[in-house]
Amino acid sequence: MNLKTLLLLICIVAFASCKTKTHLYKIEGKQIAISDSLSSDIAIENYIKPYRDHVNGNLDSVLAYSVGTYSKNDGELNTAIGNLMADIVYKQANPVFKSRTGRDIDMVLLNHGGIRSIISKGNITSRTAYEIMPFENAIVVAKLPGAQIKELLEYLAAAKRAHPISQLKLTLDKDYNIESATLKNKPIDFTKTYYVATNDYLYNGGDHMDFFQKSDTLYVLDYKIRNALIDYFTETDTINPVIDDRFIKKNN
């Protein structure tokens, strides 16, 4: 190594040793409100426009027609929109379940809070299904012994809420005690096991439906509730759901 190279190396080492070390100790930020005052980036807008138009075209395609406007607040213990959703899950999921297991779904239980929008009178589109069910909840079927079916009924009676049900008929007395309960118009045999369709959120304990946790057999249908709604609307020209007697309380 010649003298010049040695001196250059010494200078580099000395310079590096003299550099001040810096450490990140604070990050500051400020909130920028997203409003019409923010100008859009034309290049980005032009890039995403074809995709946005395609998605909106699919979402706004008319699938069916609703003869009225339906809300989850229309009834005390059952609502037209809740009945419709539970019946759709049964109608669309039962053939899938039966093809895989050779059995029928005995009942459907969803949750009142899972209905996130109304169905307005007029055209029903794919967007309607996304508004009603914006979550990715999927249909599952739990095998429940009679003891857990009893817990399920007691849960519904105590909740005093219009949780959507299908194939189950539950009557309470004036004090909200269970007076009668049937599945598919037959008395419930609490020594038997039944197959209950619900969504994965409830099966995992959502809305404190802990009775599902005691199921030792679960069937995952790979079928989202939203997709079941869209499939049903596609097959159905006009919907006219009603509040009925599937879950009622007697007043005397």
mmCIF file of C-alpha atoms in Angstrom:
data_model
loop_
_atom_site.group_PDB
_atom_site.id
_atom_site.type_symbol
_atom_site.label_atom_id
_atom_site.label_comp_id
_atom_site.label_asym_id
_atom_site.label_seq_id
_atom_site.Cartn_x
_atom_site.Cartn_y
_atom_site.Cartn_z
ATOM 1 C CA MET A 1 0.000 0.000 0.000
ATOM 2 C CA ASN A 2 1.558 3.346 -1.055
ATOM 3 C CA LEU A 3 1.618 6.482 1.051
ATOM 4 C CA LYS A 4 -1.204 8.256 -0.799
ATOM 5 C CA THR A 5 -3.563 5.326 -0.392
ATOM 6 C CA LEU A 6 -2.694 5.047 3.285
ATOM 7 C CA LEU A 7 -3.341 8.746 3.879
ATOM 8 C CA LEU A 8 -6.663 8.549 2.011
ATOM 9 C CA LEU A 9 -7.763 5.595 4.121
ATOM 10 C CA ILE A 10 -6.809 7.421 7.341
ATOM 11 C CA CYS A 11 -8.823 10.470 6.246
ATOM 12 C CA ILE A 12 -11.906 8.379 5.441
ATOM 13 C CA VAL A 13 -11.760 6.634 8.827
ATOM 14 C CA ALA A 14 -11.261 9.928 10.640
ATOM 15 C CA PHE A 15 -14.166 11.556 8.748
ATOM 16 C CA ALA A 16 -16.478 8.647 9.482
ATOM 17 C CA SER A 17 -15.615 8.728 13.172
ATOM 18 C CA CYS A 18 -16.426 12.436 13.345
ATOM 19 C CA LYS A 19 -19.955 12.114 11.863
ATOM 20 C CA THR A 20 -22.723 12.951 14.276
ATOM 21 C CA LYS A 21 -25.085 10.060 14.877
ATOM 22 C CA THR A 22 -28.788 10.865 14.537
ATOM 23 C CA HIS A 23 -31.743 9.073 16.100
ATOM 24 C CA LEU A 24 -35.430 9.356 15.289
ATOM 25 C CA TYR A 25 -37.167 10.366 18.507
ATOM 26 C CA LYS A 26 -40.440 11.926 17.413
ATOM 27 C CA ILE A 27 -42.938 11.678 14.568
ATOM 28 C CA GLU A 28 -45.374 14.512 14.125
ATOM 29 C CA GLY A 29 -48.424 14.588 11.905
ATOM 30 C CA LYS A 30 -51.560 16.543 11.296
ATOM 31 C CA GLN A 31 -55.033 15.624 10.204
ATOM 32 C CA ILE A 32 -55.995 16.564 6.675
ATOM 33 C CA ALA A 33 -59.748 16.529 6.257
ATOM 34 C CA ILE A 34 -60.973 14.836 3.098
ATOM 35 C CA SER A 35 -63.502 17.154 1.507
ATOM 36 C CA ASP A 36 -64.473 18.730 -1.803
ATOM 37 C CA SER A 37 -61.797 21.345 -1.208
ATOM 38 C CA LEU A 38 -59.090 18.797 -2.042
ATOM 39 C CA SER A 39 -58.315 18.787 -5.732
ATOM 40 C CA SER A 40 -58.231 15.448 -7.515
ATOM 41 C CA ASP A 41 -55.296 14.129 -9.451
ATOM 42 C CA ILE A 42 -56.442 13.973 -13.072
ATOM 43 C CA ALA A 43 -53.956 11.251 -13.983
ATOM 44 C CA ILE A 44 -55.185 9.013 -11.153
ATOM 45 C CA GLU A 45 -58.823 9.798 -11.938
ATOM 46 C CA ASN A 46 -58.357 8.866 -15.591
ATOM 47 C CA TYR A 47 -56.626 5.642 -14.581
ATOM 48 C CA ILE A 48 -59.314 4.404 -12.200
ATOM 49 C CA LYS A 49 -62.366 5.661 -14.141
ATOM 50 C CA PRO A 50 -62.815 2.550 -16.333
ATOM 51 C CA TYR A 51 -62.637 0.297 -13.250
ATOM 52 C CA ARG A 52 -65.037 2.494 -11.266
ATOM 53 C CA ASP A 53 -67.505 2.584 -14.155
ATOM 54 C CA HIS A 54 -67.338 -1.207 -14.493
ATOM 55 C CA VAL A 55 -67.930 -1.785 -10.760
ATOM 56 C CA ASN A 56 -70.773 0.749 -10.609
ATOM 57 C CA GLY A 57 -72.351 -0.811 -13.689
ATOM 58 C CA ASN A 58 -72.396 -4.206 -11.984
ATOM 59 C CA LEU A 59 -73.644 -2.834 -8.671
ATOM 60 C CA ASP A 60 -76.453 -0.861 -10.292
ATOM 61 C CA SER A 61 -77.735 -3.667 -12.508
ATOM 62 C CA VAL A 62 -81.393 -4.346 -11.686
ATOM 63 C CA LEU A 63 -82.053 -7.836 -10.283
ATOM 64 C CA ALA A 64 -85.597 -7.677 -8.882
ATOM 65 C CA TYR A 65 -88.351 -5.348 -7.723
ATOM 66 C CA SER A 66 -89.566 -4.609 -4.182
ATOM 67 C CA VAL A 67 -93.249 -3.761 -3.736
ATOM 68 C CA GLY A 68 -92.581 -1.890 -0.482
ATOM 69 C CA THR A 69 -89.913 -0.441 1.800
ATOM 70 C CA TYR A 70 -88.706 -2.771 4.548
ATOM 71 C CA SER A 71 -86.745 -1.951 7.698
ATOM 72 C CA LYS A 72 -85.418 -4.070 10.551
ATOM 73 C CA ASN A 73 -87.313 -1.767 12.941
ATOM 74 C CA ASP A 74 -90.766 -2.578 11.539
ATOM 75 C CA GLY A 75 -91.682 -5.315 14.028
ATOM 76 C CA GLU A 76 -91.141 -6.341 17.650
ATOM 77 C CA LEU A 77 -90.036 -9.981 17.378
ATOM 78 C CA ASN A 78 -89.977 -10.552 13.635
ATOM 79 C CA THR A 79 -89.661 -8.204 10.692
ATOM 80 C CA ALA A 80 -90.365 -8.580 6.999
ATOM 81 C CA ILE A 81 -86.757 -7.900 6.007
ATOM 82 C CA GLY A 82 -85.417 -10.258 8.680
ATOM 83 C CA ASN A 83 -87.825 -12.999 7.647
ATOM 84 C CA LEU A 84 -86.771 -12.510 4.046
ATOM 85 C CA MET A 85 -83.061 -12.781 4.864
ATOM 86 C CA ALA A 86 -83.461 -15.910 6.963
ATOM 87 C CA ASP A 87 -85.708 -17.540 4.362
ATOM 88 C CA ILE A 88 -83.207 -16.681 1.619
ATOM 89 C CA VAL A 89 -80.369 -18.291 3.585
ATOM 90 C CA TYR A 90 -82.480 -21.434 3.997
ATOM 91 C CA LYS A 91 -83.569 -21.551 0.366
ATOM 92 C CA GLN A 92 -80.142 -20.934 -1.093
ATOM 93 C CA ALA A 93 -77.997 -22.860 1.405
ATOM 94 C CA ASN A 94 -80.095 -25.979 1.964
ATOM 95 C CA PRO A 95 -79.461 -27.488 -1.506
ATOM 96 C CA VAL A 96 -75.711 -26.947 -1.006
ATOM 97 C CA PHE A 97 -75.791 -28.546 2.443
ATOM 98 C CA LYS A 98 -77.922 -31.458 1.283
ATOM 99 C CA SER A 99 -75.721 -32.181 -1.722
ATOM 100 C CA ARG A 100 -72.717 -32.479 0.586
ATOM 101 C CA THR A 101 -74.250 -34.274 3.559
ATOM 102 C CA GLY A 102 -77.510 -35.833 2.400
ATOM 103 C CA ARG A 103 -79.271 -33.936 5.206
ATOM 104 C CA ASP A 104 -81.509 -30.886 5.400
ATOM 105 C CA ILE A 105 -80.942 -27.717 7.394
ATOM 106 C CA ASP A 106 -83.455 -27.686 10.259
ATOM 107 C CA MET A 107 -83.506 -23.955 10.936
ATOM 108 C CA VAL A 108 -81.760 -20.641 10.318
ATOM 109 C CA LEU A 109 -80.729 -18.072 12.915
ATOM 110 C CA LEU A 110 -79.155 -14.734 11.998
ATOM 111 C CA ASN A 111 -78.730 -11.540 14.014
ATOM 112 C CA HIS A 112 -80.847 -8.417 13.993
ATOM 113 C CA GLY A 113 -77.772 -6.179 14.033
ATOM 114 C CA GLY A 114 -76.414 -7.800 10.891
ATOM 115 C CA ILE A 115 -79.081 -6.111 8.767
ATOM 116 C CA ARG A 116 -77.324 -2.865 7.863
ATOM 117 C CA SER A 117 -79.800 -1.160 5.563
ATOM 118 C CA ILE A 118 -83.404 -1.024 4.440
ATOM 119 C CA ILE A 119 -84.810 -2.423 1.221
ATOM 120 C CA SER A 120 -86.444 0.502 -0.551
ATOM 121 C CA LYS A 121 -89.528 0.257 -2.718
ATOM 122 C CA GLY A 122 -88.547 -0.074 -6.357
ATOM 123 C CA ASN A 123 -85.692 -1.737 -8.157
ATOM 124 C CA ILE A 124 -83.384 -4.067 -6.253
ATOM 125 C CA THR A 125 -79.785 -4.089 -7.465
ATOM 126 C CA SER A 126 -76.558 -5.797 -6.474
ATOM 127 C CA ARG A 127 -75.767 -2.603 -4.578
ATOM 128 C CA THR A 128 -78.866 -3.281 -2.443
ATOM 129 C CA ALA A 129 -77.367 -6.598 -1.318
ATOM 130 C CA TYR A 130 -74.053 -4.921 -0.461
ATOM 131 C CA GLU A 131 -75.873 -2.250 1.556
ATOM 132 C CA ILE A 132 -77.912 -4.810 3.505
ATOM 133 C CA MET A 133 -74.896 -7.048 4.117
ATOM 134 C CA PRO A 134 -71.618 -5.105 3.759
ATOM 135 C CA PHE A 135 -69.708 -7.666 5.824
ATOM 136 C CA GLU A 136 -68.018 -10.799 4.522
ATOM 137 C CA ASN A 137 -70.143 -13.059 6.735
ATOM 138 C CA ALA A 138 -70.361 -16.599 5.371
ATOM 139 C CA ILE A 139 -73.035 -19.235 5.912
ATOM 140 C CA VAL A 140 -72.079 -22.135 8.173
ATOM 141 C CA VAL A 141 -74.156 -24.998 9.571
ATOM 142 C CA ALA A 142 -73.683 -26.117 13.171
ATOM 143 C CA LYS A 143 -74.809 -29.477 14.501
ATOM 144 C CA LEU A 144 -76.506 -28.732 17.811
ATOM 145 C CA PRO A 145 -77.801 -31.258 20.360
ATOM 146 C CA GLY A 146 -81.219 -30.687 21.898
ATOM 147 C CA ALA A 147 -79.761 -29.075 25.014
ATOM 148 C CA GLN A 148 -78.217 -26.303 22.917
ATOM 149 C CA ILE A 149 -81.431 -25.880 20.931
ATOM 150 C CA LYS A 150 -83.098 -25.234 24.285
ATOM 151 C CA GLU A 151 -80.430 -22.627 25.067
ATOM 152 C CA LEU A 152 -81.040 -21.069 21.655
ATOM 153 C CA LEU A 153 -84.763 -20.725 22.340
ATOM 154 C CA GLU A 154 -84.125 -19.280 25.788
ATOM 155 C CA TYR A 155 -81.667 -16.808 24.269
ATOM 156 C CA LEU A 156 -84.292 -15.584 21.783
ATOM 157 C CA ALA A 157 -86.924 -15.256 24.506
ATOM 158 C CA ALA A 158 -84.573 -13.302 26.776
ATOM 159 C CA ALA A 159 -83.227 -11.072 23.980
ATOM 160 C CA LYS A 160 -86.733 -9.857 23.055
ATOM 161 C CA ARG A 161 -85.324 -8.840 19.696
ATOM 162 C CA ALA A 162 -86.232 -9.608 16.111
ATOM 163 C CA HIS A 163 -83.293 -11.857 15.301
ATOM 164 C CA PRO A 164 -84.095 -13.343 11.858
ATOM 165 C CA ILE A 165 -85.193 -16.985 11.969
ATOM 166 C CA SER A 166 -86.495 -19.472 9.429
ATOM 167 C CA GLN A 167 -88.206 -22.874 9.859
ATOM 168 C CA LEU A 168 -88.558 -22.162 13.585
ATOM 169 C CA LYS A 169 -91.851 -21.026 15.122
ATOM 170 C CA LEU A 170 -91.576 -19.621 18.628
ATOM 171 C CA THR A 171 -94.455 -18.322 20.767
ATOM 172 C CA LEU A 172 -93.949 -16.496 24.070
ATOM 173 C CA ASP A 173 -96.519 -15.735 26.737
ATOM 174 C CA LYS A 174 -97.198 -12.215 27.998
ATOM 175 C CA ASP A 175 -94.202 -12.451 30.360
ATOM 176 C CA TYR A 176 -91.834 -13.539 27.564
ATOM 177 C CA ASN A 177 -91.708 -17.146 28.734
ATOM 178 C CA ILE A 178 -91.594 -19.821 26.043
ATOM 179 C CA GLU A 179 -95.087 -21.177 25.454
ATOM 180 C CA SER A 180 -94.429 -23.314 22.375
ATOM 181 C CA ALA A 181 -91.703 -24.001 19.824
ATOM 182 C CA THR A 182 -91.679 -26.076 16.650
ATOM 183 C CA LEU A 183 -89.247 -26.793 13.842
ATOM 184 C CA LYS A 184 -90.801 -27.208 10.419
ATOM 185 C CA ASN A 185 -94.201 -27.445 12.150
ATOM 186 C CA LYS A 186 -93.107 -30.392 14.296
ATOM 187 C CA PRO A 187 -92.482 -30.464 18.065
ATOM 188 C CA ILE A 188 -88.819 -30.169 18.994
ATOM 189 C CA ASP A 189 -87.323 -33.386 20.337
ATOM 190 C CA PHE A 190 -84.636 -32.271 22.777
ATOM 191 C CA THR A 191 -83.043 -35.730 22.714
ATOM 192 C CA LYS A 192 -82.146 -35.266 19.038
ATOM 193 C CA THR A 193 -79.548 -33.171 17.246
ATOM 194 C CA TYR A 194 -80.431 -30.486 14.719
ATOM 195 C CA TYR A 195 -78.608 -28.642 11.964
ATOM 196 C CA VAL A 196 -78.729 -24.866 12.373
ATOM 197 C CA ALA A 197 -77.571 -22.508 9.621
ATOM 198 C CA THR A 198 -76.068 -19.247 10.813
ATOM 199 C CA ASN A 199 -73.122 -17.036 9.937
ATOM 200 C CA ASP A 200 -69.503 -17.441 10.974
ATOM 201 C CA TYR A 201 -69.639 -14.336 13.187
ATOM 202 C CA LEU A 202 -72.422 -15.752 15.345
ATOM 203 C CA TYR A 203 -70.895 -19.240 15.396
ATOM 204 C CA ASN A 204 -67.769 -17.708 16.907
ATOM 205 C CA GLY A 205 -69.756 -16.159 19.759
ATOM 206 C CA GLY A 206 -70.981 -12.917 18.225
ATOM 207 C CA ASP A 207 -73.982 -11.293 19.936
ATOM 208 C CA HIS A 208 -73.255 -13.611 22.897
ATOM 209 C CA MET A 209 -74.744 -16.622 21.109
ATOM 210 C CA ASP A 210 -72.498 -18.881 23.143
ATOM 211 C CA PHE A 211 -74.620 -21.981 22.539
ATOM 212 C CA PHE A 212 -72.965 -22.318 19.129
ATOM 213 C CA GLN A 213 -69.605 -22.804 20.840
ATOM 214 C CA LYS A 214 -70.817 -26.154 22.209
ATOM 215 C CA SER A 215 -71.249 -27.594 18.728
ATOM 216 C CA ASP A 216 -68.678 -30.251 17.914
ATOM 217 C CA THR A 217 -69.465 -30.362 14.195
ATOM 218 C CA LEU A 218 -69.375 -27.430 11.778
ATOM 219 C CA TYR A 219 -70.039 -27.395 8.046
ATOM 220 C CA VAL A 220 -68.519 -24.490 6.108
ATOM 221 C CA LEU A 221 -70.445 -23.940 2.882
ATOM 222 C CA ASP A 222 -68.109 -21.349 1.317
ATOM 223 C CA TYR A 223 -71.174 -19.249 0.564
ATOM 224 C CA LYS A 224 -71.420 -15.637 1.693
ATOM 225 C CA ILE A 225 -74.788 -14.323 2.856
ATOM 226 C CA ARG A 226 -74.450 -11.415 0.448
ATOM 227 C CA ASN A 227 -73.982 -13.809 -2.451
ATOM 228 C CA ALA A 228 -77.037 -15.764 -1.341
ATOM 229 C CA LEU A 229 -79.032 -12.513 -1.444
ATOM 230 C CA ILE A 230 -77.763 -11.674 -4.922
ATOM 231 C CA ASP A 231 -78.494 -15.186 -6.193
ATOM 232 C CA TYR A 232 -82.031 -15.037 -4.784
ATOM 233 C CA PHE A 233 -82.733 -11.578 -6.196
ATOM 234 C CA THR A 234 -81.439 -12.720 -9.589
ATOM 235 C CA GLU A 235 -83.904 -15.633 -9.576
ATOM 236 C CA THR A 236 -86.872 -13.649 -8.208
ATOM 237 C CA ASP A 237 -88.837 -11.063 -10.153
ATOM 238 C CA THR A 238 -90.696 -9.388 -7.266
ATOM 239 C CA ILE A 239 -90.295 -9.539 -3.481
ATOM 240 C CA ASN A 240 -93.081 -8.884 -0.999
ATOM 241 C CA PRO A 241 -91.963 -10.162 2.443
ATOM 242 C CA VAL A 242 -94.285 -9.920 5.442
ATOM 243 C CA ILE A 243 -94.248 -9.914 9.218
ATOM 244 C CA ASP A 244 -95.801 -13.228 10.242
ATOM 245 C CA ASP A 245 -96.285 -15.462 13.280
ATOM 246 C CA ARG A 246 -92.922 -17.227 13.309
ATOM 247 C CA PHE A 247 -91.847 -15.365 16.465
ATOM 248 C CA ILE A 248 -94.597 -13.717 18.497
ATOM 249 C CA LYS A 249 -95.649 -12.856 22.025
ATOM 250 C CA LYS A 250 -99.190 -13.316 23.293
ATOM 251 C CA ASN A 251 -100.652 -10.393 25.166
ATOM 252 C CA ASN A 252 -102.994 -12.352 27.439
#
